[in-house]
Tab-separated table of C-alpha atoms and ligand atoms in Angstrom:
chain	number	residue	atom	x	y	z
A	1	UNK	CA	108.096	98.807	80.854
A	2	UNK	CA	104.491	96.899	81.819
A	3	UNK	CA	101.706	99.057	81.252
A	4	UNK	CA	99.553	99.406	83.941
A	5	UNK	CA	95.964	100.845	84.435
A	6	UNK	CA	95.221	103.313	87.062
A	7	UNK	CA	91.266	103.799	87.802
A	8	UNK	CA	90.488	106.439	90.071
A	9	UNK	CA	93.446	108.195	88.856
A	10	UNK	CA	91.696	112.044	89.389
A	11	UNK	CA	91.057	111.331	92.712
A	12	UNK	CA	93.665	112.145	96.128
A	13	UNK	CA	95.159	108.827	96.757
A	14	UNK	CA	95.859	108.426	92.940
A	15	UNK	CA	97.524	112.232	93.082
A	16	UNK	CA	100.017	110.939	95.954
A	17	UNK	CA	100.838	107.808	94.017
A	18	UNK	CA	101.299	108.521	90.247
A	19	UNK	CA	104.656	110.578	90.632
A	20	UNK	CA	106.313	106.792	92.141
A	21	UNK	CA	104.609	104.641	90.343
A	22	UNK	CA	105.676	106.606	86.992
A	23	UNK	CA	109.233	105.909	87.383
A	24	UNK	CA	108.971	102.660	86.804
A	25	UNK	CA	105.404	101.819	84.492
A	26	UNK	CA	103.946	102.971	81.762
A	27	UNK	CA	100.356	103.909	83.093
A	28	UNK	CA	97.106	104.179	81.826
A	29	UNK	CA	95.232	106.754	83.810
A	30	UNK	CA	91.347	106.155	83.771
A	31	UNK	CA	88.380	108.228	85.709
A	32	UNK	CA	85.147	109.265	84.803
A	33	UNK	CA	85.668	112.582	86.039
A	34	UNK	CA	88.027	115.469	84.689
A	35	UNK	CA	92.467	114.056	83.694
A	36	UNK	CA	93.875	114.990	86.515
A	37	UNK	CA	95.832	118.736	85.296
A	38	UNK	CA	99.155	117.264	86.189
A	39	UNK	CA	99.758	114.357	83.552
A	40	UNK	CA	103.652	113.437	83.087
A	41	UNK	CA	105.874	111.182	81.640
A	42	UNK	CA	104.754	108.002	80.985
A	43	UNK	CA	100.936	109.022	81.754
A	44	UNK	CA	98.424	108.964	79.578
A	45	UNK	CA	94.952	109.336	80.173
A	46	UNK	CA	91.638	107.432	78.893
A	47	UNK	CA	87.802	108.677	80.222
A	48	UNK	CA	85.748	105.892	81.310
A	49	UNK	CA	83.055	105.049	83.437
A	50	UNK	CA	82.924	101.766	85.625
A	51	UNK	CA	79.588	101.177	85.401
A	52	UNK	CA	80.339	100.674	80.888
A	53	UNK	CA	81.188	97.219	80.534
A	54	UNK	CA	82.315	98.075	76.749
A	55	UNK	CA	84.504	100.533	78.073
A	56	UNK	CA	86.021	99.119	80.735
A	57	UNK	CA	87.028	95.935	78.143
A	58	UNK	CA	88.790	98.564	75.856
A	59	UNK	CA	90.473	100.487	78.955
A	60	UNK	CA	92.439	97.122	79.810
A	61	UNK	CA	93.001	95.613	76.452
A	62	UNK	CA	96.665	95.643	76.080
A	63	UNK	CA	97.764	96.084	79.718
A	64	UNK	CA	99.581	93.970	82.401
A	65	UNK	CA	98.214	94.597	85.354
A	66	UNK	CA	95.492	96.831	87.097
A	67	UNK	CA	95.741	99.262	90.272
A	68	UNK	CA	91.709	99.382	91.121
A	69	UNK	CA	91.614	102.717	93.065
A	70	UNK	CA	87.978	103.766	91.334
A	71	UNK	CA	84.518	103.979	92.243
A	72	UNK	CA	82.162	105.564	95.474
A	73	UNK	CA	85.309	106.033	98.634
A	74	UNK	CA	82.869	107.163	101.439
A	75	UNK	CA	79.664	106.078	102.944
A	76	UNK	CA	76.563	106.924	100.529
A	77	UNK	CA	72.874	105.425	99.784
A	78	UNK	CA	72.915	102.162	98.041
A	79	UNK	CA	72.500	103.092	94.924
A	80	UNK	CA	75.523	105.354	94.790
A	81	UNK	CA	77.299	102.652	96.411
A	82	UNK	CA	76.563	99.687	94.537
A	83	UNK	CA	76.874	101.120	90.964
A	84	UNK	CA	80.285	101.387	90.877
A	85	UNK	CA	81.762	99.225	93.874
A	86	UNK	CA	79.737	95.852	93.101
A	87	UNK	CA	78.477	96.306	89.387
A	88	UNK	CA	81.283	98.532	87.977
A	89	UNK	CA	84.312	95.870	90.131
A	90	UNK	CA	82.636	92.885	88.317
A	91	UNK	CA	82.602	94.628	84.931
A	92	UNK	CA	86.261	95.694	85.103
A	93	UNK	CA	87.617	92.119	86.472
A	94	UNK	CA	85.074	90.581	83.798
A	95	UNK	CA	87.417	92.801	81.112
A	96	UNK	CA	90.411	91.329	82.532
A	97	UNK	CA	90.106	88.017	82.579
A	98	UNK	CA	88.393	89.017	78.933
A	99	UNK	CA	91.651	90.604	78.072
A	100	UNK	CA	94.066	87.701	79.834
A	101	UNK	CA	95.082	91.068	82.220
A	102	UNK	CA	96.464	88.609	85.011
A	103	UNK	CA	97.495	91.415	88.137
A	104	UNK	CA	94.749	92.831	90.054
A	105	UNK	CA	94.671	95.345	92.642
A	106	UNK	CA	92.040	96.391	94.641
A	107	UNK	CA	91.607	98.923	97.426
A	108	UNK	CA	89.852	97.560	99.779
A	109	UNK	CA	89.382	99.590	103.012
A	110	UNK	CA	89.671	99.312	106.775
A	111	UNK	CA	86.209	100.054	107.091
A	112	UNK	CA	85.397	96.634	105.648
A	113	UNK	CA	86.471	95.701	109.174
A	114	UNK	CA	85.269	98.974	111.189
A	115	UNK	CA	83.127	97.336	113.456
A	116	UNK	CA	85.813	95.570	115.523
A	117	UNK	CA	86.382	97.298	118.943
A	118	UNK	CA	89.907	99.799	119.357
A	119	UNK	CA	90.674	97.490	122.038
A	120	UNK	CA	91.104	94.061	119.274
A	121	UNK	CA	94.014	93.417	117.367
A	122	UNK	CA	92.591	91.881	114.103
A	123	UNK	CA	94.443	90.351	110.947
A	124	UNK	CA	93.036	88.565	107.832
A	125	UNK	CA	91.947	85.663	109.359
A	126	UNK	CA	88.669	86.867	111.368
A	127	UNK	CA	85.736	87.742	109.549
A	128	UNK	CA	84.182	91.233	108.238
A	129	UNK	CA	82.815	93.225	110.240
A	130	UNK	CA	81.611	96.319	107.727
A	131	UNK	CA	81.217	99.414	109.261
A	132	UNK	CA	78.495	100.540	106.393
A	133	UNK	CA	77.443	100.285	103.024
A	134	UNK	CA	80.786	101.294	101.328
A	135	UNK	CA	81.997	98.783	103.542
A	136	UNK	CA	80.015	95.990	102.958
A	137	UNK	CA	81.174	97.052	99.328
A	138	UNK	CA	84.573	96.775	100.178
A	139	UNK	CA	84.184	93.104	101.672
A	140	UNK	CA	82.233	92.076	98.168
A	141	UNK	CA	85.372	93.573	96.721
A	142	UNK	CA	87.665	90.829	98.415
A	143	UNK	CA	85.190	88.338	97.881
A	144	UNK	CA	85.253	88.886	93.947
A	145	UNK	CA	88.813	89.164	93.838
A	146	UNK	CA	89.268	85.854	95.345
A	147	UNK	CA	86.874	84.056	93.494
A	148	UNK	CA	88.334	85.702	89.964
A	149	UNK	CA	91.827	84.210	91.756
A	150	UNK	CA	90.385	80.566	91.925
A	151	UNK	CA	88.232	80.240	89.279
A	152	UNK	CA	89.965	82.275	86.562
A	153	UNK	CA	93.964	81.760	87.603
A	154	UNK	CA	94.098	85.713	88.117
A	155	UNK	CA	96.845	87.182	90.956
A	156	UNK	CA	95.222	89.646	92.640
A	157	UNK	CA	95.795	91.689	95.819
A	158	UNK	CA	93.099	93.533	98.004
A	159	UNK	CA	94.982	96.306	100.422
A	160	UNK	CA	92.744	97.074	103.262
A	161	UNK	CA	94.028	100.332	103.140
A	162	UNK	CA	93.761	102.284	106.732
A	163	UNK	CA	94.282	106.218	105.261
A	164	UNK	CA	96.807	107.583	103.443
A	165	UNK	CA	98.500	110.902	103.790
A	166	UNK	CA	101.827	112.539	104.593
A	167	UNK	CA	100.758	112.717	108.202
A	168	UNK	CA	98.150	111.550	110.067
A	169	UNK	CA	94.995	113.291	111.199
A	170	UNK	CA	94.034	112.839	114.351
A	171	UNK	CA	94.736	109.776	116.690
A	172	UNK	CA	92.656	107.426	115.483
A	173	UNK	CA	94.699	108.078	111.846
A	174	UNK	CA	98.272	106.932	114.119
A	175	UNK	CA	96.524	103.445	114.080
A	176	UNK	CA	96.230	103.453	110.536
A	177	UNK	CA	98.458	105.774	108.720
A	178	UNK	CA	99.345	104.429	105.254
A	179	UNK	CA	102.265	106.872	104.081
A	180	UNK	CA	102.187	107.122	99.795
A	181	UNK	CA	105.575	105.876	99.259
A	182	UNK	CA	104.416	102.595	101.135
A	183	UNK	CA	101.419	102.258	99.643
A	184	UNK	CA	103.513	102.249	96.655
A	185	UNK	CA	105.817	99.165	97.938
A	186	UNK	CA	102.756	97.421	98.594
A	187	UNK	CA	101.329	97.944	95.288
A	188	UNK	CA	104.246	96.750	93.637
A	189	UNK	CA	104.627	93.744	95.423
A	190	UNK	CA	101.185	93.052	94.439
A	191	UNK	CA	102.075	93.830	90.539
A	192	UNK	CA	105.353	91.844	91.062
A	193	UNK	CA	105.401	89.027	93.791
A	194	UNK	CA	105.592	85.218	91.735
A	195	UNK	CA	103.473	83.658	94.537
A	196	UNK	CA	100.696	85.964	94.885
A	197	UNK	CA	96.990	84.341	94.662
A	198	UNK	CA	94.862	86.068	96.188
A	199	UNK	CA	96.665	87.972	98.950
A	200	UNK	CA	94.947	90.530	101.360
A	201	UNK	CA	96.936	92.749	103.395
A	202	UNK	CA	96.762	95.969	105.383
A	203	UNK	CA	97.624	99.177	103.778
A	204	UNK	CA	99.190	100.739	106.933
A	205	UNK	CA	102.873	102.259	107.851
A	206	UNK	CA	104.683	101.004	110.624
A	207	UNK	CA	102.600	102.695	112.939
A	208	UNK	CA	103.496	101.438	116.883
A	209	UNK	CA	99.903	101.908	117.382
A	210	UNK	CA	98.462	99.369	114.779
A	211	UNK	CA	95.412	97.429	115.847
A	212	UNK	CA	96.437	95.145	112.656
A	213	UNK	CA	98.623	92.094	112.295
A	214	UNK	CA	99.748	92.268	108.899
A	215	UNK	CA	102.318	89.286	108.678
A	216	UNK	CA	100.053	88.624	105.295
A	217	UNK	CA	101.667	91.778	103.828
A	218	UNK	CA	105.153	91.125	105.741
A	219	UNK	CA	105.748	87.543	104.315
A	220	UNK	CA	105.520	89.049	100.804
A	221	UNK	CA	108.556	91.282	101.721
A	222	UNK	CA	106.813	94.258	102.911
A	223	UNK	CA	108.766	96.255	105.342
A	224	UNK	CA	106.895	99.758	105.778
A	225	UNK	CA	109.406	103.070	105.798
A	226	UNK	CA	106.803	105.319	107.633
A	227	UNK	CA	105.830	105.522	111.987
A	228	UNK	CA	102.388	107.679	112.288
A	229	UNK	CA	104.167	108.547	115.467
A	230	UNK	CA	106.906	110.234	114.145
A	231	UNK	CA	104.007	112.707	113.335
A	232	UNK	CA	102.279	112.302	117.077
A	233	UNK	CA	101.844	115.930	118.004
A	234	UNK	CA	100.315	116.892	114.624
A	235	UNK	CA	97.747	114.524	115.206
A	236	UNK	CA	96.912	115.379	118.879
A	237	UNK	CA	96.467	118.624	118.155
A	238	UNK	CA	94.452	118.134	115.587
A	239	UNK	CA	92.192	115.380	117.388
A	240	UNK	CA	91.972	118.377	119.757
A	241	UNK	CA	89.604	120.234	117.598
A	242	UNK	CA	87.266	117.257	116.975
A	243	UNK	CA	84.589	117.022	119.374
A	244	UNK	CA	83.842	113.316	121.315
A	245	UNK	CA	82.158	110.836	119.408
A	246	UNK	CA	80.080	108.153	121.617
A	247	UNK	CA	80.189	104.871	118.928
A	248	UNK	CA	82.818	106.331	116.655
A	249	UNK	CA	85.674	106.374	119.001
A	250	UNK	CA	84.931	103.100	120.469
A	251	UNK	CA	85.388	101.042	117.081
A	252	UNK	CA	88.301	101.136	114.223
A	253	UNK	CA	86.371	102.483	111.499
A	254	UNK	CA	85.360	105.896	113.295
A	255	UNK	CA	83.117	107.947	112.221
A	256	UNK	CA	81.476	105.645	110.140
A	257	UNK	CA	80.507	103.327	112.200
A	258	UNK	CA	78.172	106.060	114.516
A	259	UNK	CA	76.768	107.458	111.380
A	260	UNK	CA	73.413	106.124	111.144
A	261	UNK	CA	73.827	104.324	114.719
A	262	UNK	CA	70.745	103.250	116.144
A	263	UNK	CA	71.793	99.083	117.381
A	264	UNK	CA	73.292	97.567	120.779
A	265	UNK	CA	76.244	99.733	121.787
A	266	UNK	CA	77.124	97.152	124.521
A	267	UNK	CA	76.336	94.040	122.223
A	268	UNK	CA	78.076	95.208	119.189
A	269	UNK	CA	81.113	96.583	121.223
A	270	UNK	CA	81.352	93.051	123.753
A	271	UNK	CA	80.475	90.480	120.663
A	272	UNK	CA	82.181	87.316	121.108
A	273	UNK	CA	84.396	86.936	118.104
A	274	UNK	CA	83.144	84.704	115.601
A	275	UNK	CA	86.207	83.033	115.211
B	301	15L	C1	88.404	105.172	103.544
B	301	15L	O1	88.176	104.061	103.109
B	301	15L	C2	88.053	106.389	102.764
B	301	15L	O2	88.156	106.192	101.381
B	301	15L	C3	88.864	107.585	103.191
B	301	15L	O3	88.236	108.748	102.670
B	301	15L	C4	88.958	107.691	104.712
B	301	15L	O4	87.692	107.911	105.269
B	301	15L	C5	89.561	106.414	105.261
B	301	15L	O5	88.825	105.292	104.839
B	301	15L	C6	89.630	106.400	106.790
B	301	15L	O6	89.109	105.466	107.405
B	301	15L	O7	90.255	107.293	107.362
């Protein structure tokens, strides 16, 4: 069995993950918080903060391959940001080319793209459009990742994951649903796939609503289980108790791209594509 490590293993996404991934790795749980209460077979858990270079080069000595859930997952100040998404991501693909750890994976996030309209399908080919400072993050994240594929030989994936759940939560969430057990085939095609260089995909189900063209994730075999709409009426009536948002519902990354909103409305919604 490969060992793999697991940062951001105490969080949520990490909690709807480990019980798949288990079956068929040995992992290496890692968080700077609390081990996660539920450890099981083939688990076991090492404390470590991204931001410790030292530590991060002992957390993947030894290991195979590396699912890179960690660091700040919402919109915060700089500082909070940057610590562990841009310093703490360099130290821990630093340790693995270090450690000859070859398979990367990164969780990268929709809102690196948030500021693209509802109304545009995108894919991987047009550029970022960060809907705030996590998600200018999360587009330094995919830039890292591919230089660490060209310069260094490493195979790395970064999943522009939409948001994961067992159901969706309101209606923008049926555009971008990412169901655990296919986050889980994505991951492993990551951790497996021969031809992988750098690949970036789009964590999301097979949701009939998708504003994404993932034939990226698709040509690496990745045929999605889960329809967000199979779970429509959950999230309408949900998206019933959330009150209007003027710049939020307009643009793919929601909420986050009105918090803080003070720019062009027409300008940033009408844009011509830069590519
Ligand atoms: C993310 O990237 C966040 O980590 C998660 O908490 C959700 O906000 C998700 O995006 C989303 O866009 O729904």
């Amino acid at each position: 069995m490969k060992t793999i490590v697991l940062t951001g293993a105490s969080g949520g996404v990490a909690g709807m993950i480990r019980p798949l991934l288990r079956t068929n790795y040995k992992l290496r749980l890692s968080d700077r918080g609390a081990a996660p209460a539920d450890l099981g077979p083939n688990e076991e858990w090492h404390q470590a903060d991204l931001t410790d270079a030292g530590a991060m080069a002992a957390l993947v000595d030894g290991a195979d391959g590396v699912i890179h859930l960690g660091g700040q997952s919402v919109e915060a100040d700089w500082e909070t940001v940057a610590r562990p998404n841009i310093d703490g991501l360099y130290n821990i693909l630093t340790a693995c080319h270090e450690k000859g750890v070859n398979r990367f994976i990164f969780a990268s996030s929709n809102h690196a793209m948030g500021f693209y309209p509802r109304r545009r399908r995108v894919g991987i080919d047009q550029a970022v459009r960060p809907d705030g400072l996590y998600g200018v993050s999360k587009a330094f994240g995919e830039a890292i990742c591919s230089l660490f594929a060209d310069k260094h030989g490493m195979r790395c994936m970064s999943i522009r994951i939409g948001n994961v759940g067992t159901a969706p939560l309101d209606i923008r969430r049926l555009s971008i649903w990412l169901h655990p057990e296919d986050l889980v085939q994505l991951i492993e095609i990551g951790l497996e796939h021969p031809e992988i260089h750098h690949a970036i995909v789009y964590g999301a189900s097979h949701n009939e609503r998708t504003w994404w063209d993932n034939t990226s994730a698709h040509s690496l075999g990745y045929e999605p289980k889960h329809n967000a709409e199979d779970h429509r009426d959950h999230a309408l009536a949900e998206q019933a108790k959330i009150p209007a948002e003027p710049v939020g519902d307009l643009f793919q990354g929601g909420t986050f791209t009105g918090d803080g909103f003070d720019g062009d409305l027409d300008r940033t919604l009408n844009a011509r594509p830069i590519r």
